[in-house]
Amino acid sequence: MTLHQVHVRKDELTTAALVEAETGPLAEGAVRLEVESFSVTANNITYAVVGDGFGYWNFFPPKADNADGLGIVPMWGHAKVIESNHGEFAVGERVYGYLPMGSHLDVVPGNVSAASFSDMTDYRQPMSPVYNNYNRLAADPEHDPARENERMIYGPLFKTGFVIDYFLRSEDWFGAGQVILTSASSKTAMGLASVAKQNSPDVKRIGLTSPGNVEFVKSTGLYDEVVAYDDLGSVAAEDSVSVDFAGNAELLSSIHTHFGDALKYSCLVGATHIEERGPGFGGAAQLPGPKPTLFFAPDHFVSFFKAHGPVEGGKMIAKTWHSFLSAVEGTVDIVTLNGLDAARETYLTMLSGKVDPAKGIVIQP
């Protein structure tokens, strides 16, 4: 059977090509998934930018005669079983989880329950189990057939925002009374702002964004204050925590310089401004205030679920998730595009930072 994949050059992220390959026979105990839909967000750009350092390129090895230097950007989306060599999976079942920017994926289900399973394929085992888990939609309590697009667009990003809030609250916000969020129009920042608004209403939420996005960010109602990057100096230099979703070394330096010792914690999360990222994921220069600390969400999720368990932890996430969906209802126009070439073009456009934050892109391969 022929499959299609988008291959990206890992040393030149702006080089991406749609290719064909043969799948070969399905292994014993394996299940073949046909990708139905996925979203392309700033989260996927981060996967590409830090792919070597965090192993994101290792989840979906490209099928090619010479795959050296090539990678496939991971996506979050829906797929259905089209072939099964596993007794607990029938053709037609639908799942949600981590998928390649491609048309098909073979998985080897393990830890199977009515609601989920893990892909036990050997090359995926060194990576975080968070990414190897798949939800079986027929028994998935989070699944809402009417909100599949929102789940793809917001779900993984929202959960990152949730666990950032959980971490900062566990540290009593490092004694700060306000949190500064860069790339405030990004969906992860919006997720954090929403959860912080629910769980820590006394902590002031200040969103930094580009001048063209100020009105959009204000319209979400998730921030107490919205400031254009060039107006950072207008923000009160009080005890603060910064959460950087942009990966812009110059901006990070400006934040540290402006707040100085009043900056109690500097959290690095994403890299949406690829063209301005500095060495060391946010710049290696010595900065005033605390040393920037990289936040790796999968590790924090492991700690969160260890503390609360999957059932209670899931309820905690679901409660804030539903409130978030209500808050962002109507703020993002969901656009559905067909074909993997559209996915490639969307990825390249988003890489350049030119995608309207008021649009959520869903691809149907």
JSON list of C-alpha atoms in Angstrom, two decimals, residues 176-328:
[
{"chain": "A", "resi": 176, "resn": "ALA", "atom": "CA", "xyz": [5.12, 36.97, 42.52]},
{"chain": "A", "resi": 177, "resn": "GLY", "atom": "CA", "xyz": [1.87, 38.89, 42.10]},
{"chain": "A", "resi": 178, "resn": "GLN", "atom": "CA", "xyz": [1.83, 38.90, 38.32]},
{"chain": "A", "resi": 179, "resn": "VAL", "atom": "CA", "xyz": [2.74, 36.61, 35.43]},
{"chain": "A", "resi": 180, "resn": "ILE", "atom": "CA", "xyz": [4.08, 37.86, 32.10]},
{"chain": "A", "resi": 181, "resn": "LEU", "atom": "CA", "xyz": [3.15, 35.68, 29.12]},
{"chain": "A", "resi": 182, "resn": "THR", "atom": "CA", "xyz": [4.88, 36.22, 25.78]},
{"chain": "A", "resi": 183, "resn": "SER", "atom": "CA", "xyz": [3.23, 35.17, 22.51]},
{"chain": "A", "resi": 184, "resn": "ALA", "atom": "CA", "xyz": [-0.03, 35.86, 24.33]},
{"chain": "A", "resi": 185, "resn": "SER", "atom": "CA", "xyz": [-2.02, 35.05, 21.19]},
{"chain": "A", "resi": 186, "resn": "SER", "atom": "CA", "xyz": [-0.65, 31.51, 21.12]},
{"chain": "A", "resi": 187, "resn": "LYS", "atom": "CA", "xyz": [-3.00, 28.76, 22.20]},
{"chain": "A", "resi": 188, "resn": "THR", "atom": "CA", "xyz": [-0.66, 27.50, 24.94]},
{"chain": "A", "resi": 189, "resn": "ALA", "atom": "CA", "xyz": [-0.44, 30.96, 26.46]},
{"chain": "A", "resi": 190, "resn": "MET", "atom": "CA", "xyz": [-4.22, 31.29, 26.27]},
{"chain": "A", "resi": 191, "resn": "GLY", "atom": "CA", "xyz": [-4.55, 27.92, 28.00]},
{"chain": "A", "resi": 192, "resn": "LEU", "atom": "CA", "xyz": [-2.26, 29.00, 30.83]},
{"chain": "A", "resi": 193, "resn": "ALA", "atom": "CA", "xyz": [-4.06, 32.34, 31.15]},
{"chain": "A", "resi": 194, "resn": "SER", "atom": "CA", "xyz": [-7.42, 30.57, 31.37]},
{"chain": "A", "resi": 195, "resn": "VAL", "atom": "CA", "xyz": [-6.32, 28.06, 34.01]},
{"chain": "A", "resi": 196, "resn": "ALA", "atom": "CA", "xyz": [-4.55, 30.77, 36.04]},
{"chain": "A", "resi": 197, "resn": "LYS", "atom": "CA", "xyz": [-7.69, 32.92, 35.87]},
{"chain": "A", "resi": 198, "resn": "GLN", "atom": "CA", "xyz": [-9.68, 30.00, 37.32]},
{"chain": "A", "resi": 199, "resn": "ASN", "atom": "CA", "xyz": [-7.18, 28.77, 39.91]},
{"chain": "A", "resi": 200, "resn": "SER", "atom": "CA", "xyz": [-5.20, 31.90, 40.85]},
{"chain": "A", "resi": 201, "resn": "PRO", "atom": "CA", "xyz": [-7.41, 34.94, 40.21]},
{"chain": "A", "resi": 202, "resn": "ASP", "atom": "CA", "xyz": [-5.27, 37.12, 42.48]},
{"chain": "A", "resi": 203, "resn": "VAL", "atom": "CA", "xyz": [-2.25, 36.71, 40.19]},
{"chain": "A", "resi": 204, "resn": "LYS", "atom": "CA", "xyz": [-2.39, 39.40, 37.50]},
{"chain": "A", "resi": 205, "resn": "ARG", "atom": "CA", "xyz": [-2.11, 38.01, 33.96]},
{"chain": "A", "resi": 206, "resn": "ILE", "atom": "CA", "xyz": [-0.21, 40.26, 31.53]},
{"chain": "A", "resi": 207, "resn": "GLY", "atom": "CA", "xyz": [-0.04, 39.22, 27.89]},
{"chain": "A", "resi": 208, "resn": "LEU", "atom": "CA", "xyz": [2.73, 40.43, 25.58]},
{"chain": "A", "resi": 209, "resn": "THR", "atom": "CA", "xyz": [2.05, 40.22, 21.85]},
{"chain": "A", "resi": 210, "resn": "SER", "atom": "CA", "xyz": [2.79, 41.88, 18.53]},
{"chain": "A", "resi": 211, "resn": "PRO", "atom": "CA", "xyz": [0.97, 45.18, 17.81]},
{"chain": "A", "resi": 212, "resn": "GLY", "atom": "CA", "xyz": [-1.25, 43.52, 15.20]},
{"chain": "A", "resi": 213, "resn": "ASN", "atom": "CA", "xyz": [-2.49, 40.93, 17.69]},
{"chain": "A", "resi": 214, "resn": "VAL", "atom": "CA", "xyz": [-3.30, 43.24, 20.61]},
{"chain": "A", "resi": 215, "resn": "GLU", "atom": "CA", "xyz": [-7.01, 43.56, 19.85]},
{"chain": "A", "resi": 216, "resn": "PHE", "atom": "CA", "xyz": [-7.42, 39.83, 19.27]},
{"chain": "A", "resi": 217, "resn": "VAL", "atom": "CA", "xyz": [-5.73, 39.00, 22.57]},
{"chain": "A", "resi": 218, "resn": "LYS", "atom": "CA", "xyz": [-7.87, 41.54, 24.40]},
{"chain": "A", "resi": 219, "resn": "SER", "atom": "CA", "xyz": [-11.00, 40.02, 22.86]},
{"chain": "A", "resi": 220, "resn": "THR", "atom": "CA", "xyz": [-10.34, 36.68, 24.54]},
{"chain": "A", "resi": 221, "resn": "GLY", "atom": "CA", "xyz": [-10.89, 38.19, 27.98]},
{"chain": "A", "resi": 222, "resn": "LEU", "atom": "CA", "xyz": [-8.22, 35.92, 29.40]},
{"chain": "A", "resi": 223, "resn": "TYR", "atom": "CA", "xyz": [-5.74, 38.63, 30.39]},
{"chain": "A", "resi": 224, "resn": "ASP", "atom": "CA", "xyz": [-5.91, 41.48, 32.89]},
{"chain": "A", "resi": 225, "resn": "GLU", "atom": "CA", "xyz": [-3.61, 43.54, 30.70]},
{"chain": "A", "resi": 226, "resn": "VAL", "atom": "CA", "xyz": [-2.42, 43.21, 27.08]},
{"chain": "A", "resi": 227, "resn": "VAL", "atom": "CA", "xyz": [0.74, 45.02, 25.97]},
{"chain": "A", "resi": 228, "resn": "ALA", "atom": "CA", "xyz": [2.55, 45.22, 22.63]},
{"chain": "A", "resi": 229, "resn": "TYR", "atom": "CA", "xyz": [6.15, 44.05, 22.76]},
{"chain": "A", "resi": 230, "resn": "ASP", "atom": "CA", "xyz": [7.51, 47.54, 22.15]},
{"chain": "A", "resi": 231, "resn": "ASP", "atom": "CA", "xyz": [5.53, 48.85, 25.13]},
{"chain": "A", "resi": 232, "resn": "LEU", "atom": "CA", "xyz": [7.04, 46.43, 27.66]},
{"chain": "A", "resi": 233, "resn": "GLY", "atom": "CA", "xyz": [8.43, 49.43, 29.56]},
{"chain": "A", "resi": 234, "resn": "SER", "atom": "CA", "xyz": [4.89, 50.44, 30.53]},
{"chain": "A", "resi": 235, "resn": "VAL", "atom": "CA", "xyz": [4.43, 47.28, 32.63]},
{"chain": "A", "resi": 236, "resn": "ALA", "atom": "CA", "xyz": [4.94, 47.81, 36.34]},
{"chain": "A", "resi": 237, "resn": "ALA", "atom": "CA", "xyz": [8.29, 46.33, 37.41]},
{"chain": "A", "resi": 238, "resn": "GLU", "atom": "CA", "xyz": [6.78, 44.48, 40.35]},
{"chain": "A", "resi": 239, "resn": "ASP", "atom": "CA", "xyz": [7.53, 40.96, 41.56]},
{"chain": "A", "resi": 240, "resn": "SER", "atom": "CA", "xyz": [6.76, 38.81, 38.53]},
{"chain": "A", "resi": 241, "resn": "VAL", "atom": "CA", "xyz": [7.09, 35.42, 36.90]},
{"chain": "A", "resi": 242, "resn": "SER", "atom": "CA", "xyz": [7.67, 35.31, 33.15]},
{"chain": "A", "resi": 243, "resn": "VAL", "atom": "CA", "xyz": [6.56, 32.46, 30.90]},
{"chain": "A", "resi": 244, "resn": "ASP", "atom": "CA", "xyz": [8.19, 32.72, 27.50]},
{"chain": "A", "resi": 245, "resn": "PHE", "atom": "CA", "xyz": [6.38, 30.96, 24.65]},
{"chain": "A", "resi": 246, "resn": "ALA", "atom": "CA", "xyz": [8.22, 32.87, 21.91]},
{"chain": "A", "resi": 247, "resn": "GLY", "atom": "CA", "xyz": [11.83, 31.74, 22.18]},
{"chain": "A", "resi": 248, "resn": "ASN", "atom": "CA", "xyz": [12.89, 35.24, 21.11]},
{"chain": "A", "resi": 249, "resn": "ALA", "atom": "CA", "xyz": [16.29, 35.98, 22.66]},
{"chain": "A", "resi": 250, "resn": "GLU", "atom": "CA", "xyz": [15.97, 39.75, 22.30]},
{"chain": "A", "resi": 251, "resn": "LEU", "atom": "CA", "xyz": [12.54, 39.80, 23.91]},
{"chain": "A", "resi": 252, "resn": "LEU", "atom": "CA", "xyz": [13.69, 37.56, 26.76]},
{"chain": "A", "resi": 253, "resn": "SER", "atom": "CA", "xyz": [16.62, 39.90, 27.37]},
{"chain": "A", "resi": 254, "resn": "SER", "atom": "CA", "xyz": [14.25, 42.88, 27.44]},
{"chain": "A", "resi": 255, "resn": "ILE", "atom": "CA", "xyz": [12.04, 41.17, 30.02]},
{"chain": "A", "resi": 256, "resn": "HIS", "atom": "CA", "xyz": [14.99, 40.33, 32.27]},
{"chain": "A", "resi": 257, "resn": "THR", "atom": "CA", "xyz": [16.43, 43.82, 31.92]},
{"chain": "A", "resi": 258, "resn": "HIS", "atom": "CA", "xyz": [13.12, 45.55, 32.63]},
{"chain": "A", "resi": 259, "resn": "PHE", "atom": "CA", "xyz": [12.22, 43.50, 35.72]},
{"chain": "A", "resi": 260, "resn": "GLY", "atom": "CA", "xyz": [15.70, 42.75, 37.03]},
{"chain": "A", "resi": 261, "resn": "ASP", "atom": "CA", "xyz": [15.56, 41.36, 40.57]},
{"chain": "A", "resi": 262, "resn": "ALA", "atom": "CA", "xyz": [11.77, 41.73, 40.56]},
{"chain": "A", "resi": 263, "resn": "LEU", "atom": "CA", "xyz": [11.66, 38.78, 38.16]},
{"chain": "A", "resi": 264, "resn": "LYS", "atom": "CA", "xyz": [11.32, 35.83, 40.50]},
{"chain": "A", "resi": 265, "resn": "TYR", "atom": "CA", "xyz": [11.25, 33.02, 37.93]},
{"chain": "A", "resi": 266, "resn": "SER", "atom": "CA", "xyz": [11.88, 32.81, 34.19]},
{"chain": "A", "resi": 267, "resn": "CYS", "atom": "CA", "xyz": [10.17, 29.89, 32.46]},
{"chain": "A", "resi": 268, "resn": "LEU", "atom": "CA", "xyz": [10.98, 28.90, 28.87]},
{"chain": "A", "resi": 269, "resn": "VAL", "atom": "CA", "xyz": [8.26, 26.91, 27.11]},
{"chain": "A", "resi": 270, "resn": "GLY", "atom": "CA", "xyz": [8.08, 27.34, 23.35]},
{"chain": "A", "resi": 271, "resn": "ALA", "atom": "CA", "xyz": [9.77, 28.65, 20.24]},
{"chain": "A", "resi": 272, "resn": "THR", "atom": "CA", "xyz": [7.21, 30.26, 17.96]},
{"chain": "A", "resi": 273, "resn": "HIS", "atom": "CA", "xyz": [9.52, 33.04, 16.73]},
{"chain": "A", "resi": 274, "resn": "ILE", "atom": "CA", "xyz": [11.95, 30.74, 14.93]},
{"chain": "A", "resi": 275, "resn": "GLU", "atom": "CA", "xyz": [13.65, 33.53, 12.99]},
{"chain": "A", "resi": 276, "resn": "GLU", "atom": "CA", "xyz": [14.74, 35.25, 16.19]},
{"chain": "A", "resi": 277, "resn": "ARG", "atom": "CA", "xyz": [15.55, 32.36, 18.48]},
{"chain": "A", "resi": 278, "resn": "GLY", "atom": "CA", "xyz": [18.94, 32.53, 20.09]},
{"chain": "A", "resi": 279, "resn": "PRO", "atom": "CA", "xyz": [21.45, 29.82, 20.99]},
{"chain": "A", "resi": 280, "resn": "GLY", "atom": "CA", "xyz": [20.42, 27.68, 23.91]},
{"chain": "A", "resi": 281, "resn": "PHE", "atom": "CA", "xyz": [16.68, 28.02, 23.30]},
{"chain": "A", "resi": 282, "resn": "GLY", "atom": "CA", "xyz": [16.11, 31.62, 24.25]},
{"chain": "A", "resi": 283, "resn": "GLY", "atom": "CA", "xyz": [19.64, 32.97, 24.19]},
{"chain": "A", "resi": 284, "resn": "ALA", "atom": "CA", "xyz": [22.79, 31.98, 26.03]},
{"chain": "A", "resi": 285, "resn": "ALA", "atom": "CA", "xyz": [23.87, 35.45, 27.16]},
{"chain": "A", "resi": 286, "resn": "GLN", "atom": "CA", "xyz": [24.01, 36.25, 30.85]},
{"chain": "A", "resi": 287, "resn": "LEU", "atom": "CA", "xyz": [20.79, 37.99, 31.85]},
{"chain": "A", "resi": 288, "resn": "PRO", "atom": "CA", "xyz": [19.78, 40.04, 34.90]},
{"chain": "A", "resi": 289, "resn": "GLY", "atom": "CA", "xyz": [17.55, 38.23, 37.35]},
{"chain": "A", "resi": 290, "resn": "PRO", "atom": "CA", "xyz": [16.98, 34.46, 37.56]},
{"chain": "A", "resi": 291, "resn": "LYS", "atom": "CA", "xyz": [18.45, 31.99, 35.11]},
{"chain": "A", "resi": 292, "resn": "PRO", "atom": "CA", "xyz": [15.84, 31.01, 32.48]},
{"chain": "A", "resi": 293, "resn": "THR", "atom": "CA", "xyz": [14.64, 27.46, 33.09]},
{"chain": "A", "resi": 294, "resn": "LEU", "atom": "CA", "xyz": [13.30, 25.20, 30.36]},
{"chain": "A", "resi": 295, "resn": "PHE", "atom": "CA", "xyz": [9.89, 23.68, 31.08]},
{"chain": "A", "resi": 296, "resn": "PHE", "atom": "CA", "xyz": [9.47, 20.15, 29.67]},
{"chain": "A", "resi": 297, "resn": "ALA", "atom": "CA", "xyz": [5.76, 19.42, 30.00]},
{"chain": "A", "resi": 298, "resn": "PRO", "atom": "CA", "xyz": [5.90, 15.58, 29.69]},
{"chain": "A", "resi": 299, "resn": "ASP", "atom": "CA", "xyz": [8.03, 15.28, 32.84]},
{"chain": "A", "resi": 300, "resn": "HIS", "atom": "CA", "xyz": [5.65, 17.53, 34.75]},
{"chain": "A", "resi": 301, "resn": "PHE", "atom": "CA", "xyz": [2.67, 15.49, 33.58]},
{"chain": "A", "resi": 302, "resn": "VAL", "atom": "CA", "xyz": [4.28, 12.32, 34.92]},
{"chain": "A", "resi": 303, "resn": "SER", "atom": "CA", "xyz": [4.66, 14.04, 38.31]},
{"chain": "A", "resi": 304, "resn": "PHE", "atom": "CA", "xyz": [1.11, 15.41, 38.18]},
{"chain": "A", "resi": 305, "resn": "PHE", "atom": "CA", "xyz": [-0.50, 12.05, 37.50]},
{"chain": "A", "resi": 306, "resn": "LYS", "atom": "CA", "xyz": [1.74, 10.35, 40.05]},
{"chain": "A", "resi": 307, "resn": "ALA", "atom": "CA", "xyz": [0.41, 12.79, 42.64]},
{"chain": "A", "resi": 308, "resn": "HIS", "atom": "CA", "xyz": [-3.27, 12.68, 41.67]},
{"chain": "A", "resi": 309, "resn": "GLY", "atom": "CA", "xyz": [-3.77, 9.47, 39.70]},
{"chain": "A", "resi": 310, "resn": "PRO", "atom": "CA", "xyz": [-5.31, 9.19, 36.24]},
{"chain": "A", "resi": 311, "resn": "VAL", "atom": "CA", "xyz": [-8.94, 9.45, 37.37]},
{"chain": "A", "resi": 312, "resn": "GLU", "atom": "CA", "xyz": [-8.74, 12.41, 39.74]},
{"chain": "A", "resi": 313, "resn": "GLY", "atom": "CA", "xyz": [-6.09, 14.10, 37.60]},
{"chain": "A", "resi": 314, "resn": "GLY", "atom": "CA", "xyz": [-8.29, 13.69, 34.55]},
{"chain": "A", "resi": 315, "resn": "LYS", "atom": "CA", "xyz": [-11.20, 15.33, 36.40]},
{"chain": "A", "resi": 316, "resn": "MET", "atom": "CA", "xyz": [-9.01, 18.28, 37.37]},
{"chain": "A", "resi": 317, "resn": "ILE", "atom": "CA", "xyz": [-7.97, 18.82, 33.76]},
{"chain": "A", "resi": 318, "resn": "ALA", "atom": "CA", "xyz": [-11.50, 18.32, 32.42]},
{"chain": "A", "resi": 319, "resn": "LYS", "atom": "CA", "xyz": [-12.95, 20.94, 34.75]},
{"chain": "A", "resi": 320, "resn": "THR", "atom": "CA", "xyz": [-10.61, 23.67, 33.56]},
{"chain": "A", "resi": 321, "resn": "TRP", "atom": "CA", "xyz": [-10.79, 22.42, 29.95]},
{"chain": "A", "resi": 322, "resn": "HIS", "atom": "CA", "xyz": [-14.54, 22.97, 29.73]},
{"chain": "A", "resi": 323, "resn": "SER", "atom": "CA", "xyz": [-14.21, 26.47, 31.19]},
{"chain": "A", "resi": 324, "resn": "PHE", "atom": "CA", "xyz": [-11.45, 27.23, 28.69]},
{"chain": "A", "resi": 325, "resn": "LEU", "atom": "CA", "xyz": [-13.61, 26.09, 25.76]},
{"chain": "A", "resi": 326, "resn": "SER", "atom": "CA", "xyz": [-16.38, 28.39, 26.93]},
{"chain": "A", "resi": 327, "resn": "ALA", "atom": "CA", "xyz": [-13.94, 31.29, 27.24]},
{"chain": "A", "resi": 328, "resn": "VAL", "atom": "CA", "xyz": [-12.51, 30.90, 23.73]}
]
